[in-house]
XYZ file of C-alpha atoms in Angstrom:
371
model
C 75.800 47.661 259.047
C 76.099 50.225 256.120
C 73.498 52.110 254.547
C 73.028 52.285 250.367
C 72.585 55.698 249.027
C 71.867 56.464 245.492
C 73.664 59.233 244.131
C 72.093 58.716 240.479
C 74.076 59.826 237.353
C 76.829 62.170 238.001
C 79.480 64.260 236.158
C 83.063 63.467 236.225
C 85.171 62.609 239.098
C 88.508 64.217 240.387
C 90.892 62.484 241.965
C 92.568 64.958 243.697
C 89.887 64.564 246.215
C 91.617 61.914 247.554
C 95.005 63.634 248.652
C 93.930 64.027 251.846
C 93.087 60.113 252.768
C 95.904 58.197 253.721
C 94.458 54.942 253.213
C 91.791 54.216 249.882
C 91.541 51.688 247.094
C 90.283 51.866 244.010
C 89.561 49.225 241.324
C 87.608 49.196 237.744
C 85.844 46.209 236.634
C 84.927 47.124 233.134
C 83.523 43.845 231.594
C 80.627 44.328 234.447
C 80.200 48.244 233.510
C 81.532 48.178 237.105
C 83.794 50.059 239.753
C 84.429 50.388 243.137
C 86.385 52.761 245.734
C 87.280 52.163 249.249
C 87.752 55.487 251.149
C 89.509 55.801 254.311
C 90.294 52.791 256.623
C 87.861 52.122 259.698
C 89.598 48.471 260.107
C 92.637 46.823 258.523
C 92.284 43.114 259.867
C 93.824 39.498 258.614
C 91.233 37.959 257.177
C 87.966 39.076 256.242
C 85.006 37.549 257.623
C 81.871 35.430 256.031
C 78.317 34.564 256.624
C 76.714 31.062 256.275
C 76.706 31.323 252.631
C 80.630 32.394 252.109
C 79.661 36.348 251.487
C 81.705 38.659 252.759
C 80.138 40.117 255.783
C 81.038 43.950 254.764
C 83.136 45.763 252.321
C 86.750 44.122 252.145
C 89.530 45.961 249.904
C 92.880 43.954 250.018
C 96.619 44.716 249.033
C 97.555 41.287 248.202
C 101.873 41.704 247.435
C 103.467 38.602 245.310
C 105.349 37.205 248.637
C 101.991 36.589 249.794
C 101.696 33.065 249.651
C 105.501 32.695 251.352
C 103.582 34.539 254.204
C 100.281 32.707 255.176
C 102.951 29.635 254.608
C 105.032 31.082 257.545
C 107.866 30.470 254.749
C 108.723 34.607 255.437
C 107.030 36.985 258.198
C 107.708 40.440 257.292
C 105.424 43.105 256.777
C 106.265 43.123 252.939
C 104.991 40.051 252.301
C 101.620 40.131 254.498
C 98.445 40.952 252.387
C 96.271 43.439 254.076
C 92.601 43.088 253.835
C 91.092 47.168 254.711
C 87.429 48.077 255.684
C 86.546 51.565 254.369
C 85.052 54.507 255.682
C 82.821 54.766 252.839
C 82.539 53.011 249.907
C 81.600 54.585 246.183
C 80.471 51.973 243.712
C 79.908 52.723 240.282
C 77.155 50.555 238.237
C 76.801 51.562 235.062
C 75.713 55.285 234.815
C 74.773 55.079 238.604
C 76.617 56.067 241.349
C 76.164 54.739 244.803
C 78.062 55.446 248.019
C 77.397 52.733 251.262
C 78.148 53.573 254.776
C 78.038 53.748 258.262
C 74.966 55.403 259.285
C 76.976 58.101 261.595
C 78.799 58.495 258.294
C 76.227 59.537 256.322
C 76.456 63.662 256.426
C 80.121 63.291 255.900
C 79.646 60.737 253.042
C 77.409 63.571 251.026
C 79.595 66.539 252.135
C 82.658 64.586 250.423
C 80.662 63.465 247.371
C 79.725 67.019 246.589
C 83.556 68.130 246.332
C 84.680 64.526 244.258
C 82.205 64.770 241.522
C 82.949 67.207 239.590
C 84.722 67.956 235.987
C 87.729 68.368 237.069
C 90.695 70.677 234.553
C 92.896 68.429 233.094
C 96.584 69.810 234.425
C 98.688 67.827 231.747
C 101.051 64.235 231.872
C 103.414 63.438 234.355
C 106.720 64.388 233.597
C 109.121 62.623 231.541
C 110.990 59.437 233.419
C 114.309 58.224 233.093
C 114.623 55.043 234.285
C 117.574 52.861 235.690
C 117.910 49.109 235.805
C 118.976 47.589 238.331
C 120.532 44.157 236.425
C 122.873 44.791 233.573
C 123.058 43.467 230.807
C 125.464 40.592 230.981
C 123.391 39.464 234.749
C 120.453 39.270 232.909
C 121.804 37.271 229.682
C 123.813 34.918 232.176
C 119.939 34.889 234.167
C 118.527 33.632 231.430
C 120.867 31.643 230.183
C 120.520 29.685 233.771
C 116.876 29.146 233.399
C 116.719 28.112 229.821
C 119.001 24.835 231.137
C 116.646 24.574 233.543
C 114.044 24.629 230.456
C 115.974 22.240 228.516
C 116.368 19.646 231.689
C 112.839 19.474 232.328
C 112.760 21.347 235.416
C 109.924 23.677 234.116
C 108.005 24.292 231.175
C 108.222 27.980 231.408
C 108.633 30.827 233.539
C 108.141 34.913 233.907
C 111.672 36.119 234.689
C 110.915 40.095 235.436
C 113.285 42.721 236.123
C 113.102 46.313 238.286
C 113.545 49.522 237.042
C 113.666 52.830 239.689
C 113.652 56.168 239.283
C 113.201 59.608 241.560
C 110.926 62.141 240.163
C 111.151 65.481 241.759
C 107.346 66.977 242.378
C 105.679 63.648 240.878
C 102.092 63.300 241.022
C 100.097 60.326 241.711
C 96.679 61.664 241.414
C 97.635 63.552 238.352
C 99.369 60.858 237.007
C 96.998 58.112 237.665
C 94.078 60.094 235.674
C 96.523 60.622 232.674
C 97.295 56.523 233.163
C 93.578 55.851 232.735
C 92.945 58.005 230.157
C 95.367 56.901 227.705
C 95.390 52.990 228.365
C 91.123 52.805 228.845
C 92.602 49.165 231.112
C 89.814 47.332 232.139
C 91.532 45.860 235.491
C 93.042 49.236 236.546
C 93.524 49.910 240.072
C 95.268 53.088 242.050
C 95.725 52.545 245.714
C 97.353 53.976 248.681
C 98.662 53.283 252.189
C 100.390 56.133 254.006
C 103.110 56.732 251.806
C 103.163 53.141 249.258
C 101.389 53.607 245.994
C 100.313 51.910 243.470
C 98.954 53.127 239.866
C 97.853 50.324 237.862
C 97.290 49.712 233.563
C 96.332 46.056 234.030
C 94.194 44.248 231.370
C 94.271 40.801 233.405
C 92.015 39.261 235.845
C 93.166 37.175 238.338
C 90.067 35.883 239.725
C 86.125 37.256 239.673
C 83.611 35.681 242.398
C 80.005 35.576 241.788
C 77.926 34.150 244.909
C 79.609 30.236 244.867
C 81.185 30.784 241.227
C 84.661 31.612 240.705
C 86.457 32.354 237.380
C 90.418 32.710 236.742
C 91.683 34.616 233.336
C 95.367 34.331 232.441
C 96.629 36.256 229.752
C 99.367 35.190 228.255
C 99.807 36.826 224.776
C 100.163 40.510 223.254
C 100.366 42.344 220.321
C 99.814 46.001 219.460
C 96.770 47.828 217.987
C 97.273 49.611 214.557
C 94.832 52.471 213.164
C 95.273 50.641 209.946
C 92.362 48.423 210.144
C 93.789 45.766 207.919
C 97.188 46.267 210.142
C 95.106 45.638 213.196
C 93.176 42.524 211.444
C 96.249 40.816 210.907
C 97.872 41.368 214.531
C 94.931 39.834 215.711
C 95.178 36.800 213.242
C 98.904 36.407 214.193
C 98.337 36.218 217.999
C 95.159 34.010 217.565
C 97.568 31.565 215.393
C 101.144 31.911 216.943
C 102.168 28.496 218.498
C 104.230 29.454 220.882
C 101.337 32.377 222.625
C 98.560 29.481 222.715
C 101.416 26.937 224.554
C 102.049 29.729 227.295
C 98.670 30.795 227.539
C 97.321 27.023 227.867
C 100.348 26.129 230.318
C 99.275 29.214 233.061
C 95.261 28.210 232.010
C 96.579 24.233 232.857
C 97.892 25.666 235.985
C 94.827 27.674 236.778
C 92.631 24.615 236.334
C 94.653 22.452 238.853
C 94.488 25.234 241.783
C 90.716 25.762 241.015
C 90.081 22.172 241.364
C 91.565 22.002 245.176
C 88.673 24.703 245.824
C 85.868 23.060 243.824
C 82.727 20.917 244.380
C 83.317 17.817 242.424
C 83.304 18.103 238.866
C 82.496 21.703 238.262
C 85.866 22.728 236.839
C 85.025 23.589 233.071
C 87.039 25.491 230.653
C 84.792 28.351 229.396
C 87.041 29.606 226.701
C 90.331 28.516 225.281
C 92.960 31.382 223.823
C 90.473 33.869 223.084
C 91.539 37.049 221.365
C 90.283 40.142 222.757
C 90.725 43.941 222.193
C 91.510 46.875 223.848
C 92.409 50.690 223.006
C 96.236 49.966 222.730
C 96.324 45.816 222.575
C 95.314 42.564 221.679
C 95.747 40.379 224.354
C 95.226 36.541 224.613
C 92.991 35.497 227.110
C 91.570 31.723 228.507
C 88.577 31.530 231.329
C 88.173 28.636 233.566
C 85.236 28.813 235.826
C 84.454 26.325 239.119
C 81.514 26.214 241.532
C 83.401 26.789 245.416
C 82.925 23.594 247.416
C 80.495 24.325 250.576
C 82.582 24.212 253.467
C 85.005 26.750 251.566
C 84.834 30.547 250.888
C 86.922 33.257 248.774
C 89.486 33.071 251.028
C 90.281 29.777 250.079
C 90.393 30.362 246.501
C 92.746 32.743 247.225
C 95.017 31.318 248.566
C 95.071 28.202 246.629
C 95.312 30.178 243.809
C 97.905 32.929 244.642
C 99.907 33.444 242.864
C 99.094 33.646 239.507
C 100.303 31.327 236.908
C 100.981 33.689 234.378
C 103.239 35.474 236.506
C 105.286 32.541 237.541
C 105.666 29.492 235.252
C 105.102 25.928 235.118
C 105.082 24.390 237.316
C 104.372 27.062 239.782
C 106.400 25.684 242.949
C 109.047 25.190 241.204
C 108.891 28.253 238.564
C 108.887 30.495 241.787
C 111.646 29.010 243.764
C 113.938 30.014 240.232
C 112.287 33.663 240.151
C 113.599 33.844 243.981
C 117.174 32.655 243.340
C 117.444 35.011 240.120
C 115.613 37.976 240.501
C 116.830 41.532 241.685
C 114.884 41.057 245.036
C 111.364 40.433 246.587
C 108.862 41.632 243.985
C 106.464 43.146 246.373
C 103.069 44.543 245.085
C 104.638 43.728 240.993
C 102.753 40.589 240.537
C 100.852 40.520 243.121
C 96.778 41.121 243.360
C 94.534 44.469 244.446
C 90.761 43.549 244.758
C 87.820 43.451 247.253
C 84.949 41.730 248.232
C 81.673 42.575 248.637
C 78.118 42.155 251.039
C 76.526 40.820 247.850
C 78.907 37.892 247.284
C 80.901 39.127 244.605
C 84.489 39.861 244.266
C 87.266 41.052 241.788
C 91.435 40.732 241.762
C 93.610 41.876 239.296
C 96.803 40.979 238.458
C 99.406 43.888 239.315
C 101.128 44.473 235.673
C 101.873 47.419 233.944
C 102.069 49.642 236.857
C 103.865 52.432 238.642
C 105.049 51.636 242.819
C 105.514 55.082 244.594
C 107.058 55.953 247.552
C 105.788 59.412 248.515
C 107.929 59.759 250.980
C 111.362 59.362 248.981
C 109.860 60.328 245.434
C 111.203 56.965 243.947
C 109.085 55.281 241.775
């Protein structure tokens, strides 16, 4: 069992506190004035584990990589692929203004000896360095790649699919924590997430939800659909005009929300499915972004977990249809896409859960100093 304790309204926090864990997870939730911080790792286990009425039965952070589903399919079995689902030491949750921390009771002492040194105002030391990247499919690969799957397109195969590419780079004296502040700052993204295992990790800029649980409710947001901000406000106006009316960002956006609807309904008590909203436009610091909600109630004999897996991965990171969209990204793509794609999110004692969708993000190896 952990303890709650109220910190109240504190200053600023500094990341750098968190060089010295190996293992911690952190993701914002900013639609819910909400965000959350695993510290440490007491247990990394399969699955997590539920009470009577589906909630979690203690504080479950997992690293969810796209190859996922291949693996709890027994289609792959490496350690790539395998999601890990981490119990913390501690735990910080931010609601609102208020800061709480919940832990083990023996962890108490240490919980308000490390709060003292993370909340604090802490210097800004500047950007990360300049990056020069390197791709790892030329030019004429990728043309002929897409070439390929716009037959497939044209046959009928699929409707549509996310064909992504990898860029690498080694960056002498990098730094995450540094870098993930200066990340945050500048994109404000209300899905971000920086996590770490030993030497993997990941800084995060995503503005999509993958799925949000509430108790026995579930919603699923794809975004499909961007364009830029402008400090011109009549510039700005009409970006957000264009995207609302463009034909062909409502047809993606409907086909991943389509998809969406179809995995929710496996998971659903009969007839609870409902599309909440349909290509909404919404704003953030740097974009407009197109975004549809479908909610469902989760059948009773069923839990997150189930969700989760029925819905992983994402449409809007595959195609339609999905099965068949991904077995195309496998034949075509540079290699296994690993956490790009995939999902970082938790779930919590009070039934209610959060999972991103890992875009517009940074991988670092510590270890090598690739990114």
């Amino acid at each position: 069992m952990r303890v709650s304790i109220a910190l109240g309204r504190l200053p600023g926090f500094d990341w750098s506190v968190l060089r010295q864990e190996r293992h911690f997870h952190f993701r914002r939730i900013a639609d819910r004035q909400r965000a959350v911080l695993g510290v440490g790792e007491v247990e990394c286990v399969d699955a997590p584990d539920f009470d009577e009425q589906g909630r979690a039965r203690d504080w479950y952070f997992a690293t969810l990589p796209y190859e996922w589903k291949e693996a709890i399919q027994h289609a792959v079995d490496t350690r790539s692929a395998s999601g890990t689902w981490s119990m913390p030491r501690f735990v910080v949750e931010w609601k609102g203004e208020e800061v709480w921390m919940h832990v083990r009771q023996a962890d108490v002492d240490q919980a308000h000896a490390w709060a003292e040194r993370a909340f604090i105002d802490a210097p800004d030391t500047g950007g990360p360095p300049r990056i020069t990247w390197s791709m790892h499919c030329d030019r004429e690969r990728y043309l002929a790649n897409v070439q390929h799957l716009l037959a497939h397109i044209q046959r009928g195969d699929i409707y549509e699919i996310n064909y992504c590419t990898t860029r690498s780079a080694t960056v002498p004296g990098f730094d995450p924590y540094r870098a993930f502040r200066t990340l945050l700052l500048h994109s404000d993204a209300p899905f971000a997430a920086f996590a770490r295992s030993d030497d993997g990790y990941v800084l995060c800029a995503s503005p999509e939800r993958f799925l949000a649980f509430d108790g026995r409710r579930v919603i699923g947001q794809p975004m499909k659909g961007t364009r830029p901000r402008s400090f011109d406000q009549a510039t700005d106006h009409r970006h957000m005009e264009e995207l609302a009316s463009d034909a062909k960002e409502r047809s993606e956006n409907i086909m991943a929300l389509d998809v969406m609807r179809h995995d929710l309904s496996r998971i659903a008590a009969s007839g609870t499915v409902q599309v909440e909203e349909l290509c909404a436009v919404r704003s953030y610091p740097r974009v407009h972004q197109m975004v549809s909600t479908v909610s469902a109630v989760i059948a009773e004999e069923l839990t997150a977990l189930d969700v989760l897996r029925a819905a992983f991965p994402m449409a809007s990171m595959t195609g339609a249809p999905k099965v068949r969209a991904m077995e195309l990204i496998r034949e075509v793509e540079d290699g296994p896409r690993g956490m790009f794609s995939g999902s970082l999110g938790f779930l919590a004692p009070d039934g209610t859960g959060d999972f991103n969708v890992v875009i517009r993000s940074l991988l670092f190896d510590g270890a090598t100093g690739r990114l």
